Amino acid sequence: RLVCPSNQRSDLSVPEPYQRLASLAMAEPSPPPPPSNSGLRILLAKDRAPTSSPSAPAAVSSHADRDRIIGVFRTALSRNEAPEAFALQAVQEAIKPQKQTVLVLEENQTLENALRRLLQELVSSAVQSGKGIMQYGNSLDSGESNCLITRLLDIMLYLCERGHVEGGMVFQLLEDLTDMSTIKDCKDVFGYIESKQDVLGKQELFGRGKLVMLRTCNQLLRRLSKSNDVVFCGRIIMFLAHFFPLSERSALNIKGVFNTSNETKYEKDATDGISVDFNFYQTLWSLQEHFRNPALTTTNPTKWQKFASNLTVVLSTFEAQPLSDADGKHNNLEQEEDAAFNIKYLTSSKLMGLELKDASFRRHILVQCLIFFDYLKAPGKSDKEGPSESMKEEIKSCEERVKNLLEMIPPKGKEFLQSIEHILEREKNWVWWKRDGCPAFEKQPFEKKSGQAGARKRKPRWRLGNKELAQLWKWAELNPDALTDSDRVRMPSVTEYWKPLAEDMDTSAGIEEEYHHKNNRVYCWKGLRFQARQDLEGFSRFCDYGIEGVVPPELLPPDVRAKFNSKPSEKAKRPKREDARGTSAHPKEPQVPRASSGAYLGYHNP
């Protein structure tokens, strides 16, 4: 397909939203160039000889076949029946698929190209008629809704839902439709998307088109104005929140990146006619720089000190100028809900006096402080990421002052504070969930076993007490032989187990103290259990010599063996636990969990 160069179509006058449509309409097929003996000749795909084998089906790729498919669907759009009555029949008539009810890959691609061309023609006709694209085809006399584009989308939605065509085809048509529409028409298109949300969100369609739908909504959000199209932007965001599951990672800020582009601009130089101190004005609005990126404030000690000092000034001013009940009634927060949900406050210094008397303004500033503190105390942070001890003391002090101020602001200060605390407490669950990798909330239902309805289930009886032991017994063909197998995991002898510790005690080995096995509490605990079951006399030496006294003498060198064979003096004995000073002449031994004799003589293997 050839498109005329830009210098040949500079005199075209096409409206801005339809320039893409006009360029596509001008892209008509060009006849193949005449043969030439000089120079190179570029062969297009349509100029080449067909290479398909006799057994392969003929591919539908020519413009004539595309126009035939468009004609079939134009006829289908004029029918006043439900899509279930003729949709599959129209596909079979247009494509003549290899299978009766399901299209293969090439057939899906051919159908999609034809339908996208048909959608462009319908939008072009709607623009020329002067109607909205979602009203094109409606009859003014009958008053019935027979929009051709809506009918086309309904047909494709039915075919995708039943699995006759590829599931992402309807999402591709919706993306093309929003790209070719003005903002006014996009509102009507999005209204159709919202009405079909339950069908589009089904599992057989969601997996095929979720990325296309996400791209469509993001592109639409980029086109909208954040100040003039606030409601429409909110509709798109709410749709995405309902369309995607809660555990969808693409909708989560996994890395915790802050929106640093949300910059609050305020006056840097004082002007005439200010009713408040200009230094306080700058101090108050400078807090927004820290709220915008809390991580940068906590990691920089200088910025933290500046934030703490500025916040102290603001809190002291709020405490010195408390609001009365009359101020709360004057703002009328309960009746005028819009006044309590401003998008962004004005930062003019001339408004500072009025904003200080506004209860809603003070609540916004104080709630920002609580959110900031809650981020610093977020669970799951390491010692390096978390605040220092001095910062924790300052955070605790400031947080108490902020809560007291919120409780004092009329009306219903206590109820408002309780609601904020409840929200922040629930936010901790969200933080933990994100730190755990956002595991899915959905649980697969348990499949009920087939059986007679109402029949009383008998409790299974196992030969060895439970299912696990019975299955374990059946794993080996000859269980008596398996129990006596030399490769079977068994309890080691005392002499074999204490060999590593005996090697550590040999001074000639040169093993450093920190690498001795006596520092391993699990190793010592297991050895004491083995010793208690096999050699009680050796186990009793633990009370006099510690863990090294339990090692069998035959494993020790002569000099070390003589040390543990002599009877210990009273000073060398281990001090009693109630001794407050805890001094002892004996060398320090690693602390091994002391347990009762019943624990050491237990009957369970470690």
Coordinates of C-alpha atoms in Angstrom, one line a residue:
R1 CA 0.0 0.0 0.0
L2 CA 1.4 3.3 -1.1
V3 CA 0.8 6.7 0.6
C4 CA 1.3 9.9 -1.3
P5 CA 4.2 12.0 -0.1
S6 CA 3.6 14.9 2.2
N7 CA 4.5 17.6 -0.4
Q8 CA 1.6 16.4 -2.6
R9 CA -1.1 16.6 0.1
S10 CA -0.1 19.8 1.9
D11 CA -3.2 21.5 0.5
L12 CA -5.6 19.1 2.3
S13 CA -7.8 20.6 5.0
V14 CA -8.7 17.8 7.4
P15 CA -10.0 18.3 11.0
E16 CA -7.5 17.5 13.7
P17 CA -9.3 14.4 15.2
Y18 CA -9.8 12.8 11.7
Q19 CA -6.3 13.3 10.2
R20 CA -5.5 9.7 10.8
L21 CA -8.8 8.6 9.2
A22 CA -8.1 10.8 6.2
S23 CA -4.6 9.4 5.7
L24 CA -5.9 5.8 5.9
A25 CA -8.7 6.6 3.4
M26 CA -6.1 8.0 0.9
A27 CA -3.9 4.9 1.2
E28 CA -5.4 3.1 -1.9
P29 CA -3.6 0.2 -3.7
S30 CA -1.4 1.2 -6.6
P31 CA -1.0 -1.0 -9.7
P32 CA 2.4 -2.8 -10.1
P33 CA 5.1 -0.8 -11.9
P34 CA 5.8 -1.7 -15.5
P35 CA 8.7 -4.0 -16.2
S36 CA 12.1 -2.3 -16.8
N37 CA 15.4 -3.6 -17.9
S38 CA 17.5 -1.0 -16.2
G39 CA 17.8 -0.5 -12.4
L40 CA 16.3 -2.5 -9.6
R41 CA 12.7 -3.5 -9.4
I42 CA 10.9 -4.0 -6.0
L43 CA 8.5 -6.8 -6.0
L44 CA 5.5 -6.3 -3.7
A45 CA 3.7 -9.3 -2.1
K46 CA 0.8 -9.0 -4.6
D47 CA 3.2 -9.1 -7.6
R48 CA 4.7 -12.5 -6.7
A49 CA 3.5 -15.8 -8.0
P50 CA 1.5 -17.8 -5.6
T51 CA 3.5 -20.5 -3.9
S52 CA 0.8 -22.3 -1.9
S53 CA 0.6 -26.1 -2.2
P54 CA -2.5 -27.7 -3.7
S55 CA -3.5 -29.1 -0.3
A56 CA -3.3 -25.7 1.5
P57 CA -6.4 -23.6 1.6
A58 CA -6.4 -20.4 -0.4
A59 CA -5.6 -17.4 1.8
V60 CA -8.1 -14.5 1.8
S61 CA -5.8 -11.6 1.2
S62 CA -7.0 -9.6 -1.8
H63 CA -8.9 -6.3 -1.6
A64 CA -11.8 -7.9 -3.4
D65 CA -12.2 -10.5 -0.7
R66 CA -11.8 -7.8 1.9
D67 CA -14.6 -5.8 0.3
R68 CA -16.7 -9.0 0.1
I69 CA -16.3 -9.5 3.9
I70 CA -17.2 -5.9 4.5
G71 CA -20.3 -6.3 2.4
V72 CA -21.4 -9.4 4.3
F73 CA -21.1 -7.6 7.6
R74 CA -22.8 -4.5 6.3
T75 CA -25.8 -6.6 5.4
A76 CA -25.7 -8.2 8.8
L77 CA -25.7 -4.8 10.5
S78 CA -29.0 -4.0 8.9
R79 CA -30.7 -6.9 10.5
N80 CA -32.9 -6.1 13.5
E81 CA -32.3 -9.5 15.2
A82 CA -30.2 -10.3 18.1
P83 CA -26.5 -11.2 17.3
E84 CA -27.1 -14.8 18.4
A85 CA -29.3 -15.3 15.4
F86 CA -27.0 -14.4 12.6
A87 CA -23.4 -13.6 13.9
L88 CA -21.9 -17.0 13.4
Q89 CA -23.6 -17.4 10.0
A90 CA -22.2 -14.1 8.8
V91 CA -18.7 -15.2 9.8
Q92 CA -19.1 -18.5 8.0
E93 CA -20.4 -16.8 4.9
A94 CA -17.6 -14.2 4.9
I95 CA -14.6 -16.3 5.7
K96 CA -15.6 -19.9 4.8
P97 CA -13.4 -21.2 7.6
Q98 CA -11.7 -24.6 7.7
K99 CA -13.6 -25.3 10.9
Q100 CA -17.2 -24.7 11.2
T101 CA -17.3 -22.7 14.5
V102 CA -13.7 -21.6 15.2
L103 CA -11.4 -19.6 13.1
V104 CA -7.7 -20.3 12.8
L105 CA -4.9 -17.8 13.1
E106 CA -4.8 -16.5 9.5
E107 CA -8.6 -16.4 9.3
N108 CA -8.8 -14.3 12.5
Q109 CA -6.2 -11.9 11.1
T110 CA -8.1 -11.5 7.8
L111 CA -11.4 -10.9 9.6
E112 CA -9.8 -8.4 12.0
N113 CA -8.3 -6.4 9.1
A114 CA -11.7 -6.3 7.3
L115 CA -13.6 -5.3 10.4
R116 CA -11.2 -2.5 11.2
R117 CA -11.6 -1.2 7.7
L118 CA -15.4 -1.4 8.1
L119 CA -15.2 0.5 11.4
Q120 CA -13.1 3.3 9.7
E121 CA -15.7 3.6 6.9
L122 CA -18.6 3.8 9.5
V123 CA -16.8 6.5 11.5
S124 CA -16.1 8.5 8.2
S125 CA -19.8 8.3 7.3
A126 CA -20.8 9.4 10.7
V127 CA -18.5 12.4 10.5
Q128 CA -19.8 13.4 7.0
S129 CA -23.4 13.1 8.3
G130 CA -22.7 15.4 11.2
K131 CA -23.8 13.0 13.8
G132 CA -22.0 11.5 16.8
I133 CA -20.3 8.2 16.0
M134 CA -22.4 6.4 18.6
Q135 CA -25.6 7.9 17.2
Y136 CA -24.9 7.2 13.5
G137 CA -27.7 5.0 12.1
N138 CA -30.4 5.8 14.7
S139 CA -33.8 6.5 13.3
L140 CA -35.3 9.8 14.5
D141 CA -38.9 8.7 13.6
S142 CA -38.9 5.4 15.5
G143 CA -36.7 6.6 18.4
E144 CA -35.1 3.2 18.5
S145 CA -31.3 2.8 19.0
N146 CA -29.9 1.2 15.9
C147 CA -26.4 2.6 15.9
L148 CA -24.4 0.7 13.3
I149 CA -21.1 1.0 15.3
T150 CA -22.8 -0.3 18.4
R151 CA -24.3 -3.2 16.4
L152 CA -20.9 -4.1 15.0
L153 CA -19.4 -4.1 18.5
D154 CA -22.2 -6.2 19.9
I155 CA -21.7 -8.8 17.1
M156 CA -18.0 -9.0 17.8
L157 CA -18.5 -9.2 21.5
Y158 CA -20.8 -12.1 21.1
L159 CA -18.4 -13.9 18.8
C160 CA -15.5 -13.4 21.1
E161 CA -17.5 -14.4 24.2
R162 CA -18.5 -17.7 22.5
G163 CA -15.0 -18.4 21.3
H164 CA -15.8 -18.3 17.6
V165 CA -13.1 -15.7 16.9
E166 CA -10.0 -14.5 18.7
G167 CA -10.9 -13.0 22.1
G168 CA -8.8 -9.8 21.7
M169 CA -10.5 -8.7 18.5
V170 CA -13.3 -6.6 20.2
F171 CA -10.6 -4.9 22.3
Q172 CA -8.7 -3.9 19.2
L173 CA -11.8 -2.4 17.6
L174 CA -12.5 -0.4 20.8
E175 CA -9.0 0.9 20.7
D176 CA -9.3 2.0 17.1
L177 CA -12.6 3.6 17.8
T178 CA -11.3 5.8 20.6
D179 CA -8.3 6.8 18.5
M180 CA -10.6 8.0 15.7
S181 CA -13.0 9.8 18.0
T182 CA -13.1 13.3 19.5
I183 CA -13.2 13.8 23.3
K184 CA -17.0 14.3 23.1
D185 CA -17.5 11.0 21.1
C186 CA -15.0 9.2 23.4
K187 CA -17.4 9.8 26.3
D188 CA -20.1 7.9 24.5
V189 CA -17.7 5.2 23.5
F190 CA -16.5 4.8 27.0
G191 CA -20.1 4.7 28.2
Y192 CA -20.5 1.6 26.0
I193 CA -17.4 0.1 27.5
E194 CA -18.7 0.6 31.0
S195 CA -22.1 -1.0 30.1
K196 CA -20.2 -4.1 28.8
Q197 CA -17.8 -4.3 31.7
D198 CA -19.1 -7.6 33.1
V199 CA -18.8 -9.3 29.7
L200 CA -15.4 -7.8 28.9
G201 CA -14.1 -8.9 32.3
K202 CA -14.9 -12.6 31.8
Q203 CA -11.9 -14.9 32.0
E204 CA -12.0 -16.0 28.4
L205 CA -11.8 -12.3 27.2
F206 CA -9.9 -10.7 30.0
G207 CA -6.7 -12.7 29.4
R208 CA -6.7 -11.8 25.7
G209 CA -7.4 -8.1 25.9
K210 CA -6.4 -6.7 29.3
L211 CA -3.2 -5.2 27.9
V212 CA -5.1 -3.6 25.0
M213 CA -7.7 -2.2 27.3
L214 CA -5.0 -0.8 29.6
R215 CA -3.3 0.8 26.7
T216 CA -6.6 2.3 25.4
C217 CA -7.4 3.8 28.8
N218 CA -3.9 5.2 29.3
Q219 CA -3.9 6.8 25.9
L220 CA -7.3 8.3 26.6
L221 CA -6.1 9.7 29.9
R222 CA -3.1 11.4 28.2
R223 CA -5.5 13.2 25.8
L224 CA -7.7 14.5 28.6
S225 CA -7.2 17.7 30.5
K226 CA -6.7 17.2 34.2
S227 CA -8.6 20.4 35.0
N228 CA -11.4 20.4 32.4
D229 CA -12.1 16.7 32.2
V230 CA -11.8 15.7 35.8
V231 CA -15.1 13.7 35.9
F232 CA -14.2 11.7 32.7
C233 CA -10.7 11.0 34.1
G234 CA -12.3 9.7 37.3
R235 CA -14.6 7.4 35.3
I236 CA -11.7 5.9 33.5
I237 CA -9.7 5.3 36.7
M238 CA -12.8 3.8 38.4
F239 CA -13.3 1.5 35.5
L240 CA -9.7 0.3 35.6
A241 CA -10.0 -0.3 39.3
H242 CA -13.1 -2.5 38.8
F243 CA -12.0 -4.2 35.6
F244 CA -8.6 -5.4 36.8
P245 CA -8.4 -7.7 39.9
L246 CA -7.1 -6.3 43.2
S247 CA -3.9 -8.3 42.9
E248 CA -3.1 -7.1 39.4
R249 CA 0.6 -6.0 39.6
S250 CA 0.3 -3.5 36.7
A251 CA -2.0 -1.3 38.8
L252 CA 0.3 -1.2 41.8
N253 CA 3.2 1.0 42.8
I254 CA 5.4 -1.9 43.7
K255 CA 8.6 0.2 44.1
G256 CA 6.9 2.9 46.1
V257 CA 7.8 5.7 43.6
F258 CA 6.5 9.1 44.7
N259 CA 4.7 11.6 42.4
T260 CA 7.5 14.2 42.4
S261 CA 5.8 16.1 39.5
N262 CA 3.1 17.3 41.9
E263 CA 4.9 20.5 42.8
T264 CA 3.3 23.2 44.9
K265 CA 4.4 26.7 43.8
Y266 CA 4.2 29.6 46.2
E267 CA 5.5 33.1 46.5
K268 CA 9.2 33.6 47.3
D269 CA 9.2 37.4 47.8
A270 CA 6.9 39.4 50.1
T271 CA 4.2 41.6 48.6
D272 CA 2.1 44.5 50.0
G273 CA -1.2 43.9 51.6
I274 CA -0.4 40.7 53.5
S275 CA -2.4 40.1 56.6
V276 CA -0.1 37.5 58.1
D277 CA 3.6 37.1 58.7
F278 CA 5.3 36.3 55.3
N279 CA 7.9 34.1 57.0
F280 CA 5.1 31.9 58.4
Y281 CA 3.5 31.8 54.9
Q282 CA 6.8 30.4 53.5
T283 CA 7.2 28.0 56.4
L284 CA 3.7 26.6 56.0
W285 CA 3.9 26.0 52.2
S286 CA 7.5 24.7 52.4
L287 CA 6.1 21.6 54.1
Q288 CA 4.7 20.4 50.8
E289 CA 8.2 19.9 49.4
H290 CA 8.8 17.3 52.2
F291 CA 5.3 15.7 51.8
R292 CA 6.0 15.3 48.0
N293 CA 9.0 13.1 48.6
P294 CA 9.2 11.7 52.2
A295 CA 12.1 9.4 51.4
L296 CA 14.4 12.2 50.5
T297 CA 13.6 14.0 53.8
T298 CA 14.3 11.0 56.0
T299 CA 17.6 10.1 54.3
N300 CA 19.0 13.6 54.5
P301 CA 19.6 14.8 58.2
T302 CA 19.7 18.4 57.1
K303 CA 16.4 18.3 55.4
W304 CA 14.9 16.4 58.4
Q305 CA 16.0 19.1 60.8
K306 CA 14.5 21.8 58.5
F307 CA 11.2 19.9 58.3
A308 CA 11.1 19.3 62.1
S309 CA 11.7 23.0 62.8
N310 CA 9.1 24.2 60.2
L311 CA 6.5 21.8 61.5
T312 CA 7.0 22.9 65.0
V313 CA 6.4 26.5 64.0
V314 CA 3.2 25.6 62.1
L315 CA 1.9 23.5 65.0
S316 CA 2.6 26.2 67.5
T317 CA 0.7 28.7 65.4
F318 CA -2.3 26.4 65.1
E319 CA -2.3 25.9 68.9
A320 CA -2.0 29.6 69.6
Q321 CA -5.0 30.4 67.3
P322 CA -7.6 27.6 67.9
L323 CA -10.8 27.6 66.0
S324 CA -14.1 28.1 67.7
D325 CA -17.4 26.4 67.1
A326 CA -18.6 29.5 65.2
D327 CA -15.7 29.1 62.8
G328 CA -16.7 25.5 62.2
K329 CA -20.3 26.5 61.5
H330 CA -19.2 29.3 59.3
N331 CA -17.4 26.9 57.0
N332 CA -20.5 24.7 56.9
L333 CA -18.6 21.5 56.2
E334 CA -21.5 19.2 56.6
Q335 CA -23.8 20.7 54.0
E336 CA -21.3 21.9 51.4
E337 CA -19.5 18.7 50.6
D338 CA -17.8 20.2 47.6
A339 CA -16.0 22.8 49.8
A340 CA -14.4 20.0 51.8
F341 CA -12.9 18.2 48.8
N342 CA -10.8 20.7 47.0
I343 CA -8.4 19.4 44.3
K344 CA -5.7 21.9 45.4
Y345 CA -5.6 25.0 47.6
L346 CA -4.5 28.3 46.3
T347 CA -1.1 29.5 47.5
S348 CA -1.6 33.2 47.3
S349 CA -0.1 35.0 50.3
K350 CA -3.2 37.3 50.4
L351 CA -5.4 34.3 51.2
M352 CA -3.3 33.1 54.1
G353 CA -5.4 34.8 56.7
L354 CA -8.6 33.3 55.4
E355 CA -7.1 29.8 55.0
L356 CA -6.0 29.8 58.7
K357 CA -9.6 30.3 59.7
D358 CA -10.7 27.4 57.5
A359 CA -11.2 24.2 59.4
S360 CA -11.0 22.1 56.2
F361 CA -7.6 23.7 55.3
R362 CA -6.1 22.9 58.8
R363 CA -7.4 19.3 58.6
H364 CA -5.7 18.9 55.2
I365 CA -2.3 20.0 56.5
L366 CA -2.6 17.9 59.7
V367 CA -3.7 14.8 57.9
Q368 CA -0.8 15.2 55.5
C369 CA 1.5 15.1 58.6
L370 CA -0.1 11.9 59.9
I371 CA 0.3 10.2 56.5
F372 CA 4.0 11.4 56.5
F373 CA 4.6 9.9 60.0
D374 CA 2.8 6.7 59.0
Y375 CA 5.1 6.3 56.1
L376 CA 8.2 6.7 58.4
K377 CA 6.8 4.0 60.7
A378 CA 5.7 1.7 57.9
P379 CA 6.1 -2.0 58.9
G380 CA 8.7 -4.2 57.2
K381 CA 11.5 -1.7 57.0
S382 CA 15.0 -2.6 58.0
D383 CA 17.0 -0.6 60.5
K384 CA 18.8 1.2 57.7
E385 CA 15.6 2.2 56.0
G386 CA 13.8 3.2 59.2
P387 CA 14.2 6.4 61.2
S388 CA 16.9 6.8 63.9
E389 CA 16.2 6.8 67.6
S390 CA 16.3 10.6 67.8
M391 CA 13.9 10.9 64.8
K392 CA 11.5 8.4 66.5
E393 CA 11.3 10.6 69.6
E394 CA 10.6 13.7 67.5
I395 CA 8.0 11.8 65.4
K396 CA 6.2 10.6 68.5
S397 CA 6.1 14.1 70.0
C398 CA 4.8 15.7 66.8
E399 CA 2.3 13.0 66.2
E400 CA 0.7 13.6 69.6
R401 CA 0.4 17.3 68.9
V402 CA -1.1 16.8 65.5
K403 CA -3.8 14.4 66.9
N404 CA -4.6 16.9 69.7
L405 CA -5.1 19.6 67.1
L406 CA -7.3 17.5 64.9
E407 CA -9.4 16.6 67.9
M408 CA -9.9 20.3 68.8
I409 CA -11.0 21.4 65.2
P410 CA -14.8 21.8 65.0
P411 CA -17.1 20.2 64.0
K412 CA -16.9 16.6 65.2
G413 CA -13.1 16.7 65.8
K414 CA -13.0 13.4 67.8
E415 CA -15.1 11.5 65.1
F416 CA -12.8 12.8 62.4
L417 CA -9.7 11.8 64.2
Q418 CA -11.0 8.3 64.8
S419 CA -11.8 7.9 61.1
I420 CA -8.3 8.9 60.1
E421 CA -6.7 6.6 62.6
H422 CA -8.9 3.7 61.4
I423 CA -7.9 4.4 57.7
L424 CA -4.2 4.5 58.6
E425 CA -4.4 1.3 60.5
R426 CA -6.0 -0.5 57.6
E427 CA -3.3 1.0 55.4
K428 CA -0.7 -1.1 57.2
N429 CA -2.4 -4.3 55.8
W430 CA -2.0 -2.9 52.3
V431 CA 1.7 -2.1 53.0
W432 CA 2.4 -5.6 54.3
W433 CA 0.6 -7.1 51.3
K434 CA 2.8 -5.1 48.8
R435 CA 6.0 -6.0 50.8
D436 CA 5.1 -9.7 50.6
G437 CA 5.0 -9.6 46.8
C438 CA 1.3 -9.0 46.3
P439 CA 0.0 -12.5 46.6
A440 CA -3.4 -13.2 45.0
F441 CA -6.5 -12.9 47.2
E442 CA -8.6 -15.2 45.1
K443 CA -8.7 -18.8 46.3
Q444 CA -9.7 -21.7 44.0
P445 CA -12.9 -23.4 45.2
F446 CA -12.6 -27.0 46.5
E447 CA -14.0 -29.6 44.1
K448 CA -16.7 -31.7 45.6
K449 CA -16.2 -35.4 45.3
S450 CA -18.8 -37.3 43.3
G451 CA -21.0 -39.5 45.4
Q452 CA -24.5 -40.2 46.3
A453 CA -26.4 -37.1 47.6
G454 CA -27.3 -37.4 51.2
A455 CA -25.3 -40.5 51.8
R456 CA -23.5 -40.5 55.1
K457 CA -19.8 -40.5 54.8
R458 CA -17.9 -43.0 56.8
K459 CA -14.7 -41.9 58.4
P460 CA -11.8 -43.7 56.7
R461 CA -9.9 -46.2 58.8
W462 CA -6.2 -46.5 58.5
R463 CA -4.1 -49.4 59.4
L464 CA -1.4 -47.3 61.1
G465 CA -3.5 -44.5 62.5
N466 CA -3.5 -41.9 59.8
K467 CA -3.2 -41.5 56.0
E468 CA 0.5 -40.3 56.1
L469 CA 1.8 -43.3 58.1
A470 CA -0.1 -45.8 56.0
Q471 CA 1.2 -44.3 52.8
L472 CA 4.7 -44.2 54.2
W473 CA 4.5 -47.9 55.1
K474 CA 3.4 -48.8 51.6
W475 CA 6.3 -47.0 49.9
A476 CA 8.7 -49.9 50.4
E477 CA 7.9 -53.4 49.2
L478 CA 9.8 -55.1 52.0
N479 CA 9.4 -52.9 55.0
P480 CA 11.4 -55.1 57.5
D481 CA 14.4 -55.0 55.2
A482 CA 14.0 -51.2 54.7
L483 CA 14.1 -50.6 58.4
T484 CA 17.4 -52.4 58.7
D485 CA 19.0 -50.9 55.6
S486 CA 22.4 -49.5 56.2
D487 CA 21.6 -46.4 54.0
R488 CA 18.6 -45.6 56.1
V489 CA 18.8 -42.4 58.2
R490 CA 19.5 -43.5 61.8
M491 CA 20.5 -42.1 65.1
P492 CA 24.3 -41.7 65.2
S493 CA 26.4 -43.1 68.1
V494 CA 27.7 -40.7 70.8
T495 CA 31.3 -41.4 69.7
E496 CA 30.6 -40.6 66.1
Y497 CA 28.5 -37.5 66.9
W498 CA 31.1 -35.8 69.2
K499 CA 34.1 -36.3 66.8
P500 CA 33.9 -32.8 65.3
L501 CA 33.8 -31.2 68.8
A502 CA 36.7 -33.4 70.0
E503 CA 38.8 -32.1 67.0
D504 CA 38.0 -28.6 68.0
M505 CA 39.3 -29.2 71.5
D506 CA 42.6 -30.5 70.2
T507 CA 45.0 -27.5 70.5
S508 CA 47.3 -28.9 67.9
A509 CA 44.6 -28.6 65.3
G510 CA 44.8 -24.8 65.5
I511 CA 41.0 -24.3 65.1
E512 CA 40.0 -20.8 66.1
E513 CA 37.5 -20.4 69.0
E514 CA 34.8 -18.8 66.9
Y515 CA 34.6 -21.8 64.6
H516 CA 34.1 -24.4 67.3
H517 CA 31.1 -26.6 67.2
K518 CA 30.3 -25.7 70.8
N519 CA 29.0 -22.3 69.5
N520 CA 26.3 -24.1 67.5
R521 CA 23.3 -24.4 69.8
V522 CA 21.4 -26.8 67.6
Y523 CA 24.4 -29.1 67.4
C524 CA 24.9 -29.0 71.2
W525 CA 21.2 -29.6 71.9
K526 CA 21.0 -32.7 69.6
G527 CA 24.2 -34.1 71.2
L528 CA 22.8 -33.8 74.7
R529 CA 19.7 -35.7 73.6
F530 CA 21.8 -38.5 72.1
Q531 CA 24.0 -38.5 75.2
A532 CA 21.0 -38.8 77.5
R533 CA 19.7 -41.8 75.6
Q534 CA 22.9 -43.7 75.2
D535 CA 25.3 -42.6 78.1
L536 CA 23.8 -41.2 81.2
E537 CA 27.1 -41.1 83.0
G538 CA 28.6 -38.9 80.3
F539 CA 25.5 -36.8 80.3
S540 CA 26.0 -36.0 84.0
R541 CA 29.4 -34.4 83.3
F542 CA 27.6 -31.6 81.6
C543 CA 26.7 -30.0 84.9
D544 CA 30.3 -29.9 86.0
Y545 CA 32.3 -29.2 82.8
G546 CA 29.7 -27.9 80.3
I547 CA 29.3 -29.1 76.8
E548 CA 33.0 -30.1 76.4
G549 CA 32.8 -32.4 79.4
V550 CA 30.2 -34.6 77.6
V551 CA 32.7 -35.6 74.9
P552 CA 33.9 -39.3 75.4
P553 CA 37.4 -39.4 76.9
E554 CA 38.7 -41.8 74.2
L555 CA 38.2 -39.1 71.6
L556 CA 40.3 -36.5 73.4
P557 CA 44.1 -36.1 73.4
P558 CA 45.9 -37.0 76.7
D559 CA 46.4 -33.4 78.0
V560 CA 42.8 -32.5 77.4
R561 CA 41.5 -35.8 78.8
A562 CA 43.4 -35.2 82.1
K563 CA 41.7 -31.8 82.5
F564 CA 38.2 -33.3 82.4
N565 CA 39.0 -36.5 84.4
S566 CA 40.0 -34.5 87.6
K567 CA 37.2 -33.7 90.0
P568 CA 36.2 -30.0 89.6
S569 CA 36.7 -27.7 92.6
E570 CA 33.9 -25.7 94.1
K571 CA 35.2 -22.5 92.3
A572 CA 35.2 -24.2 89.0
K573 CA 31.7 -25.3 89.2
R574 CA 29.1 -23.5 87.2
P575 CA 27.5 -20.7 89.3
K576 CA 23.9 -21.1 90.3
R577 CA 21.3 -19.3 88.2
E578 CA 20.1 -17.2 91.2
D579 CA 23.7 -15.8 91.6
A580 CA 23.2 -12.1 90.9
R581 CA 26.9 -11.3 90.1
G582 CA 27.2 -14.3 87.7
T583 CA 31.1 -14.6 88.2
S584 CA 32.9 -17.8 87.8
A585 CA 36.5 -19.0 87.6
H586 CA 35.7 -21.5 84.9
P587 CA 36.2 -20.4 81.3
K588 CA 33.1 -19.0 79.7
E589 CA 31.1 -21.7 77.9
P590 CA 28.5 -21.1 75.2
Q591 CA 25.1 -20.8 76.6
V592 CA 23.2 -24.0 75.7
P593 CA 19.4 -24.1 76.3
R594 CA 18.9 -25.8 79.6
A595 CA 15.9 -28.2 79.6
S596 CA 14.5 -30.6 82.1
S597 CA 15.6 -34.1 82.2
G598 CA 12.3 -35.1 80.8
A599 CA 13.1 -33.1 77.7
Y600 CA 16.5 -34.6 77.3
L601 CA 15.1 -38.1 77.8
G602 CA 12.2 -37.6 75.4
Y603 CA 11.2 -40.4 73.1
H604 CA 11.1 -38.4 69.8
N605 CA 14.0 -38.3 67.5
P606 CA 15.4 -34.8 66.9

